[in-house]
Amino acid sequence: MTDPGLALYKMSLDDKNAFWGECAKLIDWYQPWETVLDESNKPFYRWFSQGKLNTCFNAVDRHVNNGRGEQLAIRYFSPVTDTEYAVTYAELQAQVSRLAGYMQSIGVTKGDRVVIYMPMIPETVYAMLACARLGAIHSVVFGGFAANELATRINDAKPKLVLSASCGVEPSGVVPYKPLLDKALQQSEHQPSNCLILQRSQYQAELQQPRDHDWQQSVCQAPAVDCVAVEATDPLYILYTSGTTGQPKGVVRDNGGHAVALAWSMKHIYDIQAGDTFWAASDVGWVVGHSYIVYAPLLVGATTVLYEGKPVGTPDPGVFWKTIERYQVKSFFTAPTAIRAIKREDPNGEFVAKADLTCLNSLFLAGERCDPDTLNWASEKLGKPVIDHWWQTETGWPVAANLMGVEQITIKPGSPARAVPGYQVEVLDEFGEQVSAGQSGNVAIKLPLPPGTLTTLWQNDKRYVDSYLSMYPGYYLTGDAGYMDEDGYLYIMSRIDDIINVAGHRLSTGRFEEVLCQHAAVAEAAVIGVDDNLKGQVPLGLVVLKNGVDISEDQLHKELVALVRQEIGPVAAFKLVSAVQKLPKTRSGKILRGTMRKIADNKDFTPPATIEDPQTLDLVRSALTRMGYADALLKQHA
Ligand code: COA
Ligand code: AMP
């Protein structure tokens, strides 16, 4: 029997030009490309060179031109502000073209950067699309990040304009964004010439003349402007993501490859077409939000749901299911952590049973490893396929997934299934040799990566090559470790670097350590990710104090938790920290974070032969026990 998924996969690798050339017909081009895959500057592969298009035209205008103007483009639902409304494609076009008109009037043109620091409201989508319309490069910064993180990104991207809102609204209350933006701009060397601020009714921001402008007033006076043709290879956006150092990596996405790959993925992976309703319950500040709240659903003429709320508590654990019923969502995407939060409050699925989910075809999960318990709970309660799929900010769209639009799927809990067409995924040992089925190794993707994946890091080709391409020449290193079974199903088990994943949010332990070391009492710090029943992982810090420092454990804890919140942001969820006399290290001075993690999570380990002082492991064990980890966790679970 033929396997359509496998046949498609083979086609995608055997003749990349034919495969992606055909897929590119999903997009409207002003000028066709000369080469599908441009290998003239390896390892900087480019897709659809010399082709010209506009991503906003493809996501908005062409649907209006094709008679879909009255169809809903966005359904906005905000239980935290008790607001709900819909935006048609024609209305979206009017909003975006006027915002672009305003931006153009203050001098924003193709190639300029625009930072967007905004909550989950339709204006954020307008902002991204308005940049795309002009060929300006947007960089969205997640609202849960602190001023300092925003400043780092502003300094790197050097925007001409910042688009922001007066506040975000969290279940805990209003989060004023404008004071955070002001603080970031005080800290950053680079200064944008203008900031456009959307005043929300929950909080009135102070505007500083002449830099700040009121969104509503400015945009209503602006002329509507048309889409600007850009090269397929021109950047559409920069999205910063955590690397192993405190300096985030600015992932660069192009226009052409991105539009083609996302449109292809909607049909083949998510089984979504024009007129369907798709909902990704994430945030536009993350890659899931970029790809599957904004660009992909709009590129194919579907309706996207923009949700400003949480899986639980806004108001209850049934909000996802009721919203799916109300909007007739066909395919739903969230993070496993959201399902764990729901399961904790509604273990028997009583809220699931209250909603009519006939409309729903499947639930997609990504952002972190999905434990089989969570997957099994969701598939049992929903009675629908629950698809774990794996990808990263860098790839922009799924690397491994079951293809809902192509084949009869087989789900193996714990596995995000097989590699998606376009991605030649291999599991390699330390010498770059493929390991056999079932054996663990580093997960790598043979170059070239397919369209829609990162083209480089913003103004840092060297870091791009060093971080991703240098360990295995000819391959992209994903940074994930795992194995593949004899059917080609991947199992992504952990990171090989110092990145942790907190509630689906990717954070760098190196950045936490930098911040802890800013404290006057701290000489040295080590941060690890420890297992957490809700968030998957949470950060845990161990610090060594400077000689002669006199501070109580309680006071130290309070100050360090506050410092991380102030420097990285609330999203860091940093609550566990304790002092130790000495950190475990190798004789060459490398901190044994992996060993500490194993102690914390009660996993078997052998102390490395190169350990400098084996007694430090006992110090760590007792500190972890005091924090409720290591032995204490065993006892709790016994
Ligand atoms: N703006 C300002 N603050 C924000 C924010 C935003 N956009 N997003 C989160 N925060 C704050 C929260 O208010 C919270 O602050 P607090 O410490 O004052 O309570 C903190 O950041 C942590 O938020 P969150 O990660 O949402 O955790 P939580 O404990 O409030 O809720 C879950 C737990 C599981 C419900 C929540 O993490 C969740 O919905 N996860 C889904 C994950 C997801 O969508 N990931 C995206 C990748 S696919
Ligand atoms: P981000 O770049 O923030 O999207 O985070 C990407 C990282 O999250 C990946 O490199 C993995 O470590 C992890 N991840 C995402 N999805 C999955 C998944 N389905 N299974 C296992 N890990 C995942």
XYZ file of C-alpha atoms and ligand atoms in Angstrom:
709
model
C 0.000 0.000 0.000
C 1.389 3.440 -0.847
C 1.939 5.908 1.944
C 0.920 9.367 0.595
C 2.834 11.189 3.343
C 6.004 9.305 2.548
C 5.529 9.785 -1.200
C 5.191 13.546 -0.689
C 8.207 13.560 1.593
C 10.317 11.778 -0.999
C 9.206 14.163 -3.744
C 10.139 17.161 -1.601
C 13.712 15.948 -1.192
C 14.280 14.312 -4.587
C 13.391 17.376 -6.635
C 13.301 20.458 -4.432
C 12.931 22.832 -7.358
C 9.916 21.025 -8.784
C 8.284 20.486 -5.407
C 8.596 24.049 -4.056
C 8.095 25.599 -7.491
C 4.687 23.918 -7.564
C 3.886 24.957 -3.972
C 4.737 28.569 -4.838
C 1.565 28.688 -6.948
C -0.328 29.086 -3.660
C 1.021 32.643 -3.607
C 0.458 35.607 -5.948
C 3.690 37.024 -7.347
C 4.339 40.375 -9.012
C 7.301 38.823 -10.750
C 8.196 35.125 -10.895
C 11.453 33.862 -9.453
C 14.426 32.918 -11.596
C 15.631 30.133 -9.341
C 13.574 28.154 -6.841
C 16.538 27.058 -4.730
C 19.460 29.443 -5.049
C 22.659 27.679 -3.975
C 25.033 30.362 -5.252
C 26.145 31.473 -1.785
C 26.285 28.310 0.345
C 25.622 27.841 3.226
C 23.322 30.876 2.846
C 20.690 29.177 0.740
C 17.956 31.373 -0.685
C 14.515 30.510 -2.065
C 12.735 32.089 -5.040
C 15.555 34.505 -5.897
C 14.546 37.458 -8.076
C 10.872 36.728 -7.392
C 8.843 39.731 -6.253
C 5.752 39.675 -4.057
C 4.160 41.341 -1.063
C 3.220 39.261 1.977
C 0.477 41.673 3.089
C -1.062 41.606 -0.386
C -1.198 37.825 -0.193
C -2.606 37.831 3.349
C -5.184 40.581 2.859
C -5.722 42.353 -0.465
C -5.920 39.361 -2.751
C -8.766 37.909 -0.704
C -10.683 41.180 -1.020
C -9.923 41.216 -4.753
C -11.188 37.639 -4.992
C -14.566 38.483 -3.458
C -13.842 37.484 0.131
C -13.977 41.047 1.497
C -16.979 40.321 3.705
C -15.531 37.107 5.117
C -14.182 37.283 8.661
C -10.424 37.592 8.849
C -10.100 37.960 12.636
C -12.272 36.980 15.537
C -11.023 38.825 18.576
C -12.069 37.484 21.961
C -10.751 39.003 25.151
C -12.302 37.570 28.308
C -9.880 39.669 30.368
C -11.434 42.904 29.044
C -14.841 41.441 28.251
C -14.527 42.388 24.592
C -15.429 40.435 21.499
C -15.656 41.523 17.880
C -14.854 40.413 14.378
C -12.922 42.039 11.530
C -13.675 41.246 7.884
C -10.987 41.073 5.231
C -12.247 44.389 3.781
C -12.017 46.028 7.226
C -8.589 44.521 7.750
C -7.451 45.986 4.442
C -8.770 49.430 5.416
C -7.066 49.335 8.822
C -3.749 48.019 7.569
C -3.487 50.290 4.547
C -4.136 53.406 6.674
C -1.685 52.389 9.362
C 0.854 51.775 6.605
C -0.059 55.218 5.224
C 0.742 56.796 8.572
C 4.012 54.906 8.812
C 4.974 56.005 5.327
C 4.123 59.621 6.177
C 6.699 59.613 8.972
C 9.354 58.179 6.697
C 9.170 54.404 7.220
C 10.206 52.678 4.006
C 11.329 49.279 2.743
C 14.057 47.753 4.884
C 13.460 50.007 7.919
C 12.942 48.200 11.197
C 9.836 48.662 13.340
C 9.607 47.245 16.861
C 6.152 46.153 18.001
C 5.609 45.823 21.764
C 1.922 45.118 22.106
C -0.665 42.856 23.702
C -3.029 40.427 22.008
C -5.306 42.876 20.218
C -6.204 43.273 16.529
C -4.046 46.413 16.240
C -0.997 44.198 16.768
C -1.962 42.195 13.694
C -2.549 45.440 11.770
C 0.893 46.601 12.848
C 2.656 43.495 11.563
C 0.770 43.559 8.272
C 1.334 47.299 7.807
C 5.079 46.699 8.060
C 4.818 43.874 5.537
C 2.800 46.175 3.256
C 5.657 48.680 3.115
C 8.460 46.136 3.096
C 9.528 47.366 6.550
C 10.939 44.670 8.834
C 9.004 44.143 12.046
C 10.336 42.807 15.281
C 7.630 41.888 17.771
C 8.714 41.758 21.419
C 6.611 39.630 23.783
C 4.708 41.712 26.357
C 5.820 39.581 29.291
C 9.432 40.722 28.820
C 10.909 43.440 31.025
C 12.200 46.837 29.873
C 15.761 45.613 29.759
C 14.948 42.785 27.319
C 13.051 45.260 25.166
C 16.061 47.603 25.233
C 18.396 44.806 24.082
C 16.146 44.120 21.110
C 15.765 47.829 20.257
C 19.536 48.234 20.304
C 20.022 45.286 17.998
C 17.210 45.962 15.514
C 17.631 49.785 15.524
C 14.006 50.587 14.664
C 12.927 53.856 13.108
C 9.536 53.451 14.780
C 8.146 51.642 17.835
C 4.490 50.628 17.886
C 3.091 50.014 21.341
C -0.021 50.169 23.488
C -0.672 51.789 26.824
C -1.103 48.424 28.532
C -1.644 44.715 28.436
C -4.306 43.043 30.529
C -3.465 39.928 32.499
C -5.829 38.053 34.827
C -3.826 39.542 37.698
C -4.595 43.071 36.464
C -3.541 45.769 34.038
C 0.128 45.702 33.002
C 1.165 49.201 31.871
C 3.408 48.733 28.812
C 4.231 52.380 28.125
C 6.300 52.900 31.305
C 8.232 49.764 30.324
C 8.801 51.181 26.859
C 9.935 54.519 28.328
C 12.360 52.717 30.615
C 13.670 50.614 27.731
C 14.291 53.736 25.681
C 16.144 55.339 28.587
C 18.394 52.273 28.678
C 18.962 51.802 24.969
C 21.576 53.644 22.960
C 19.477 53.532 19.832
C 16.503 55.910 19.798
C 13.608 55.539 17.336
C 12.438 58.835 15.872
C 8.780 58.046 16.608
C 6.595 55.920 18.883
C 2.958 55.306 18.046
C 0.939 54.481 21.157
C -2.483 52.879 21.227
C -4.383 54.154 24.267
C -6.481 51.352 25.736
C -9.348 52.258 28.028
C -7.825 50.299 30.936
C -4.797 52.606 31.228
C -4.017 56.050 29.835
C -0.330 56.406 28.980
C 1.581 59.671 29.134
C 2.852 60.684 25.716
C 6.216 62.423 25.419
C 6.358 65.099 22.755
C 7.662 65.158 20.085
C 8.511 61.433 20.045
C 5.164 59.853 20.970
C 1.976 59.997 18.919
C -1.545 58.865 19.633
C -2.474 55.877 17.459
C -6.162 56.630 16.867
C -5.624 60.290 16.049
C -2.646 59.673 13.774
C -4.072 56.771 11.822
C -7.535 58.211 11.175
C -5.916 61.124 9.332
C -3.597 58.942 7.276
C -4.122 58.026 3.604
C -4.528 54.372 2.641
C -1.457 53.162 0.765
C -0.833 50.245 -1.527
C 1.480 47.257 -1.142
C 5.152 47.675 -2.069
C 6.752 44.909 -4.129
C 9.683 43.309 -2.300
C 12.176 40.621 -3.252
C 11.283 37.108 -2.109
C 14.597 37.131 -0.275
C 14.014 40.461 1.519
C 13.441 40.108 5.264
C 9.855 40.175 6.490
C 10.658 40.105 10.170
C 13.213 39.581 12.905
C 12.114 37.541 15.900
C 14.455 37.359 18.862
C 14.781 34.053 20.641
C 16.910 32.827 23.500
C 20.357 31.518 22.740
C 22.928 30.173 25.129
C 24.248 33.627 26.001
C 22.318 36.565 27.416
C 22.253 38.188 23.961
C 19.140 36.906 22.151
C 19.382 35.663 18.586
C 17.585 37.714 15.940
C 16.074 35.087 13.662
C 15.539 36.551 10.178
C 12.605 35.376 8.059
C 12.291 36.178 4.359
C 9.111 37.076 2.466
C 8.853 34.554 -0.364
C 9.870 31.270 1.225
C 7.862 32.129 4.326
C 4.631 32.785 2.428
C 4.985 29.616 0.356
C 5.857 27.337 3.270
C 3.119 28.653 5.546
C 0.446 28.391 2.883
C 1.581 24.832 2.137
C 1.547 23.914 5.824
C -2.026 25.107 6.367
C -3.353 22.784 3.730
C -1.187 19.741 4.313
C -0.431 19.786 8.039
C -3.445 21.530 9.559
C -6.005 20.706 6.833
C -7.211 24.321 6.690
C -8.487 26.154 3.631
C -10.098 29.484 2.758
C -13.247 30.019 4.820
C -12.234 27.645 7.654
C -11.629 28.933 11.175
C -8.262 28.245 12.749
C -7.186 29.073 16.277
C -3.685 29.105 17.690
C -3.938 30.003 21.380
C -0.491 31.486 21.784
C 0.833 35.051 21.729
C 1.967 37.121 18.758
C 5.243 37.657 20.636
C 6.239 34.043 19.917
C 6.829 32.282 16.636
C 3.583 30.321 16.971
C 1.774 33.637 17.018
C 3.684 35.022 14.026
C 3.110 31.965 11.887
C -0.242 30.587 13.009
C -2.174 33.475 14.541
C -1.208 36.000 11.889
C 0.422 34.965 8.657
C -0.585 31.393 7.792
C -4.353 31.595 8.382
C -4.569 34.927 6.562
C -2.372 33.786 3.673
C -4.873 31.035 2.890
C -7.964 33.194 3.458
C -9.071 31.478 6.661
C -10.456 33.156 9.786
C -8.013 33.427 12.679
C -8.980 33.663 16.346
C -7.075 36.228 18.421
C -7.508 35.360 22.068
C -6.488 37.611 24.940
C -6.891 35.325 27.925
C -5.637 32.145 29.542
C -6.651 28.495 29.340
C -7.936 28.588 32.921
C -9.291 31.302 35.169
C -10.693 33.500 32.367
C -13.201 32.514 33.589
C -12.881 28.730 33.835
C -11.184 25.668 32.273
C -13.993 25.421 29.705
C -13.137 28.654 27.902
C -11.161 26.954 25.099
C -13.920 24.463 24.362
C -16.753 27.025 24.492
C -14.795 29.336 22.187
C -14.167 26.507 19.728
C -17.907 25.809 19.691
C -18.913 29.478 19.365
C -16.547 30.219 16.476
C -16.787 26.776 14.856
C -13.036 26.279 15.002
C -11.895 23.473 12.719
C -8.335 23.109 13.931
C -6.968 24.256 17.290
C -3.356 24.703 18.356
C -1.990 25.275 21.843
C 0.903 24.291 24.111
C 0.875 21.124 26.244
C 1.220 23.328 29.334
C -2.195 24.850 28.615
C -3.737 21.367 28.480
C -1.986 20.452 31.748
C -3.460 23.593 33.343
C -6.948 22.606 32.129
C -6.516 18.980 33.183
C -5.509 20.072 36.670
C -8.738 22.040 37.100
C -11.033 19.762 35.139
C -9.560 16.259 35.530
C -12.778 14.513 34.543
C -13.361 16.661 31.497
C -16.701 18.018 32.722
C -16.124 21.336 30.965
C -15.116 19.522 27.779
C -18.395 17.610 27.834
C -20.388 20.859 28.121
C -19.241 22.071 24.679
C -20.385 20.777 21.303
C -17.089 20.129 19.552
C -18.472 18.599 16.368
C -16.754 21.357 14.370
C -13.285 20.459 15.666
C -11.175 18.110 13.553
C -7.981 18.042 15.565
C -5.939 19.539 18.371
C -2.294 20.412 17.652
C 0.245 20.736 20.449
C 3.752 22.215 20.280
C 6.204 24.457 22.067
C 7.602 21.873 24.446
C 7.781 18.112 24.809
C 4.293 16.677 25.173
C 4.177 14.032 27.870
C 2.027 11.027 26.875
C -0.296 11.543 29.892
C -1.324 14.980 28.666
C -1.788 13.762 25.098
C -3.822 10.746 26.203
C -6.012 12.844 28.501
C -6.806 15.299 25.716
C -7.535 12.653 23.094
C -9.737 10.691 25.470
C -11.745 13.709 26.614
C -12.047 15.350 23.194
C -12.425 12.190 21.150
C -10.358 13.849 18.400
C -6.849 13.301 17.043
C -4.330 15.126 19.212
C -1.256 15.908 17.149
C 2.029 16.590 18.870
C 4.256 18.433 16.410
C 7.763 19.765 16.742
C 9.383 22.960 15.544
C 11.280 26.050 16.662
C 11.468 29.807 16.225
C 14.265 29.197 13.739
C 12.280 26.880 11.469
C 9.108 28.993 11.551
C 6.864 26.044 10.753
C 6.690 22.365 11.744
C 9.686 20.090 11.233
C 7.891 16.945 12.371
C 4.153 16.378 12.386
C 1.361 14.120 11.304
C -0.034 15.504 8.067
C -3.756 15.921 8.748
C -4.391 17.138 5.209
C -2.619 14.255 3.483
C -2.882 10.868 5.088
C -4.501 8.513 7.557
C -2.432 9.357 10.558
C -0.837 7.149 13.191
C -0.272 8.731 16.578
C 2.448 7.454 18.891
C 2.186 9.315 22.217
C 5.536 10.914 23.078
C 6.448 11.402 19.418
C 5.735 14.406 17.175
C 5.628 11.866 14.306
C 7.752 11.909 11.152
C 9.703 14.638 9.428
C 7.535 16.961 7.347
C 8.240 17.264 3.585
C 11.219 19.551 3.009
C 13.076 18.568 6.170
C 15.696 15.806 5.986
C 15.959 15.094 9.705
C 18.752 12.846 10.992
C 19.918 11.810 14.455
C 23.713 12.081 14.637
C 26.379 10.970 17.075
C 29.226 13.208 18.201
C 31.204 12.375 15.041
C 28.344 13.280 12.721
C 27.429 9.658 11.932
C 23.769 8.681 11.846
C 22.847 6.525 14.832
C 20.628 3.478 14.427
C 16.901 3.427 15.139
C 16.120 3.810 18.833
C 19.527 5.276 19.688
C 19.760 8.793 21.066
C 21.792 11.569 19.512
C 21.697 15.155 18.338
C 18.841 15.988 16.021
C 20.086 17.732 12.889
C 18.570 18.725 9.553
C 20.472 18.256 6.319
C 20.976 21.498 4.400
C 19.358 23.177 2.635
C 16.568 23.878 5.050
C 13.230 24.245 3.244
C 11.614 27.625 2.438
C 10.278 29.613 5.404
C 13.121 28.738 7.766
C 15.642 31.277 9.057
C 17.964 32.791 6.490
C 20.490 34.098 9.026
C 20.661 35.984 12.347
C 20.092 39.722 12.092
C 23.348 41.329 10.974
C 25.271 38.411 12.360
C 26.030 35.799 9.704
C 28.935 34.593 11.793
C 26.808 33.778 14.817
C 24.339 32.033 12.504
C 27.078 29.791 11.127
C 28.759 29.268 14.513
C 25.528 28.440 16.351
C 23.797 26.237 13.825
C 26.025 25.115 10.961
C 29.482 24.530 12.363
C 29.065 21.420 14.517
C 28.091 19.198 11.597
C 29.163 20.654 8.211
C 26.254 20.380 5.783
C 23.683 20.201 8.573
C 21.616 22.571 10.696
C 21.903 21.738 14.391
C 18.486 21.969 16.038
C 19.843 22.038 19.598
C 17.465 19.213 20.500
C 18.419 15.656 21.395
C 16.316 12.577 20.839
C 15.911 9.466 18.730
C 14.024 8.050 15.756
C 12.248 4.703 15.768
C 12.254 2.170 12.943
C 9.169 3.846 11.387
C 10.926 7.212 11.224
C 8.962 8.627 14.183
C 11.027 11.163 16.081
C 11.189 11.499 19.847
C 12.466 14.892 20.991
C 13.635 14.427 24.552
C 15.754 17.393 25.684
C 17.980 20.307 24.700
C 21.706 19.880 24.249
C 22.370 23.472 25.268
C 21.470 25.683 28.227
C 18.008 26.573 27.033
C 15.016 25.763 29.196
C 11.368 25.682 28.291
C 8.996 27.269 30.811
C 5.302 26.910 29.940
C 6.252 26.693 26.260
C 8.427 29.804 26.564
C 12.045 29.391 25.610
C 14.506 31.003 28.022
C 18.274 30.995 28.402
C 19.797 29.879 31.697
C 22.849 31.972 30.763
C 20.683 35.083 30.838
C 19.323 34.161 34.302
C 22.899 33.680 35.529
C 23.970 37.067 34.178
C 21.112 38.730 36.040
C 21.760 36.903 39.340
C 25.418 37.953 39.172
C 24.330 41.602 39.019
C 23.286 41.327 42.673
C 25.891 42.843 44.994
C 26.010 39.772 47.236
C 26.440 37.189 44.466
C 29.853 35.943 43.369
C 28.713 33.148 41.086
C 25.451 31.610 39.896
C 24.175 28.517 38.158
C 20.651 28.155 36.820
C 19.047 24.907 35.694
C 15.592 23.949 34.490
C 13.861 21.508 36.837
C 10.764 19.420 36.108
C 7.445 21.074 36.883
C 4.041 19.425 36.719
C 2.359 22.458 35.165
C 4.975 24.419 33.232
C 7.091 21.465 32.094
C 10.197 23.138 33.454
C 10.874 26.034 35.811
C 14.194 27.789 36.445
C 16.064 27.083 39.662
C 19.086 29.107 40.745
C 21.983 28.311 43.048
C 24.248 31.174 44.012
C 27.578 31.434 45.791
C 27.832 34.549 47.926
C 30.840 36.851 48.047
C 33.083 36.464 51.089
C 31.916 38.382 54.140
C 28.407 39.105 52.807
C 25.802 39.186 55.548
C 22.266 38.660 54.231
C 19.506 36.351 55.448
C 18.361 33.554 53.149
C 14.852 35.064 53.049
C 16.055 38.511 52.100
C 18.395 37.112 49.453
C 15.567 35.052 47.964
C 13.236 38.049 47.854
C 15.810 40.318 46.230
C 16.933 37.791 43.623
C 13.374 36.896 42.613
C 12.570 40.614 42.266
C 15.762 41.230 40.286
C 14.986 38.539 37.714
C 11.423 39.785 37.357
C 12.682 43.322 36.834
C 15.445 42.380 34.377
C 13.916 39.510 32.377
C 10.214 39.875 33.119
C 7.336 38.024 34.773
C 7.372 35.380 32.040
C 10.598 34.014 33.545
C 8.534 32.557 36.426
C 11.648 32.625 38.618
C 10.815 31.641 42.194
C 13.376 29.013 43.235
C 16.784 30.191 44.391
C 19.116 29.336 47.236
C 22.716 29.936 48.323
C 25.392 27.206 48.352
C 28.973 27.396 49.557
C 30.423 26.107 46.323
C 29.151 24.976 42.918
C 30.052 21.579 41.455
C 32.585 22.032 38.655
C 34.981 20.063 36.540
C 38.683 20.610 37.115
C 38.679 22.888 34.085
C 36.018 25.070 35.742
C 32.879 24.029 33.842
C 29.782 24.106 36.069
C 28.098 20.682 36.144
C 24.584 21.879 35.342
C 23.530 18.558 33.820
C 24.498 16.669 36.972
C 22.687 19.221 39.144
C 19.574 18.816 37.002
C 19.670 15.070 37.449
C 19.971 15.433 41.222
C 17.049 17.871 41.290
C 14.833 15.603 39.208
C 15.871 12.440 41.065
C 17.403 10.834 38.025
C 20.314 8.395 38.054
C 23.693 9.944 37.418
C 27.361 9.176 37.682
C 29.519 12.074 38.874
C 31.972 12.865 36.088
C 35.523 11.630 36.682
C 36.735 15.178 36.122
C 34.777 16.642 39.058
C 36.919 19.031 41.089
C 35.312 18.429 44.491
C 32.743 15.618 44.858
C 31.492 17.103 48.131
C 29.913 19.978 46.229
C 27.278 17.504 45.028
C 26.147 17.005 48.631
C 25.948 20.768 49.105
C 23.781 21.032 46.010
C 21.614 18.105 47.084
C 20.837 19.665 50.449
C 20.079 23.090 48.896
C 17.747 21.424 46.378
C 16.081 19.442 49.139
C 15.423 22.672 51.048
C 13.669 23.987 47.934
C 11.474 20.890 47.642
C 13.506 19.134 44.953
C 15.941 16.190 44.953
C 15.226 13.832 47.890
C 12.282 15.862 49.065
C 10.544 15.381 45.742
C 11.043 11.631 46.006
C 9.485 11.665 49.449
C 6.575 13.813 48.298
C 5.856 11.403 45.470
C 6.394 8.259 47.564
N 2.201 40.743 29.155
C 2.525 40.979 30.456
N 2.710 39.990 31.357
C 2.549 38.719 30.939
C 2.234 38.400 29.610
C 2.050 39.475 28.700
N 1.765 39.270 27.420
N 2.147 37.062 29.496
C 2.406 36.544 30.700
N 2.650 37.553 31.579
C 2.940 37.417 33.004
C 1.777 36.765 33.733
O 0.820 37.724 34.145
C 2.477 36.121 34.913
O 2.761 37.142 35.837
P 2.655 36.922 37.419
O 3.957 36.298 37.802
O 2.503 38.318 37.916
O 1.475 36.054 37.678
C 3.809 35.675 34.333
O 4.022 36.487 33.164
C 3.852 34.205 33.904
O 2.804 34.041 32.979
P 2.380 32.654 32.314
O 3.549 32.004 31.641
O 1.193 32.905 31.446
O 2.046 31.733 33.547
P 0.795 31.699 34.489
O 1.286 31.028 35.718
O 0.135 33.026 34.601
O -0.222 30.722 33.714
C -0.455 28.869 32.160
C 0.118 29.360 33.487
C -0.102 27.427 31.913
C -1.967 29.033 32.188
C 0.146 29.743 31.058
O 1.544 29.621 31.110
C -0.301 29.428 29.664
O -1.375 29.769 29.221
N 0.528 28.815 28.878
C 0.281 28.577 27.492
C 1.620 28.623 26.866
C 1.679 29.190 25.507
O 0.727 29.601 24.924
N 2.905 29.223 25.015
C 3.238 29.816 23.765
C 4.127 28.944 22.974
S 3.169 27.887 21.930
P 10.712 27.961 20.411
O 11.834 28.368 19.544
O 10.437 28.927 21.511
O 9.485 27.618 19.626
O 11.179 26.637 21.146
C 11.592 25.544 20.370
C 12.021 24.426 21.245
O 10.907 23.948 22.013
C 12.484 23.223 20.460
O 13.821 23.329 20.039
C 12.265 22.103 21.449
O 13.285 22.062 22.402
C 10.979 22.531 22.127
N 9.804 21.947 21.458
C 8.914 22.568 20.691
N 7.948 21.712 20.287
C 8.257 20.504 20.804
C 7.666 19.199 20.735
N 6.540 18.976 20.075
N 8.300 18.185 21.383
C 9.445 18.391 22.062
N 10.035 19.605 22.170
C 9.459 20.652 21.551
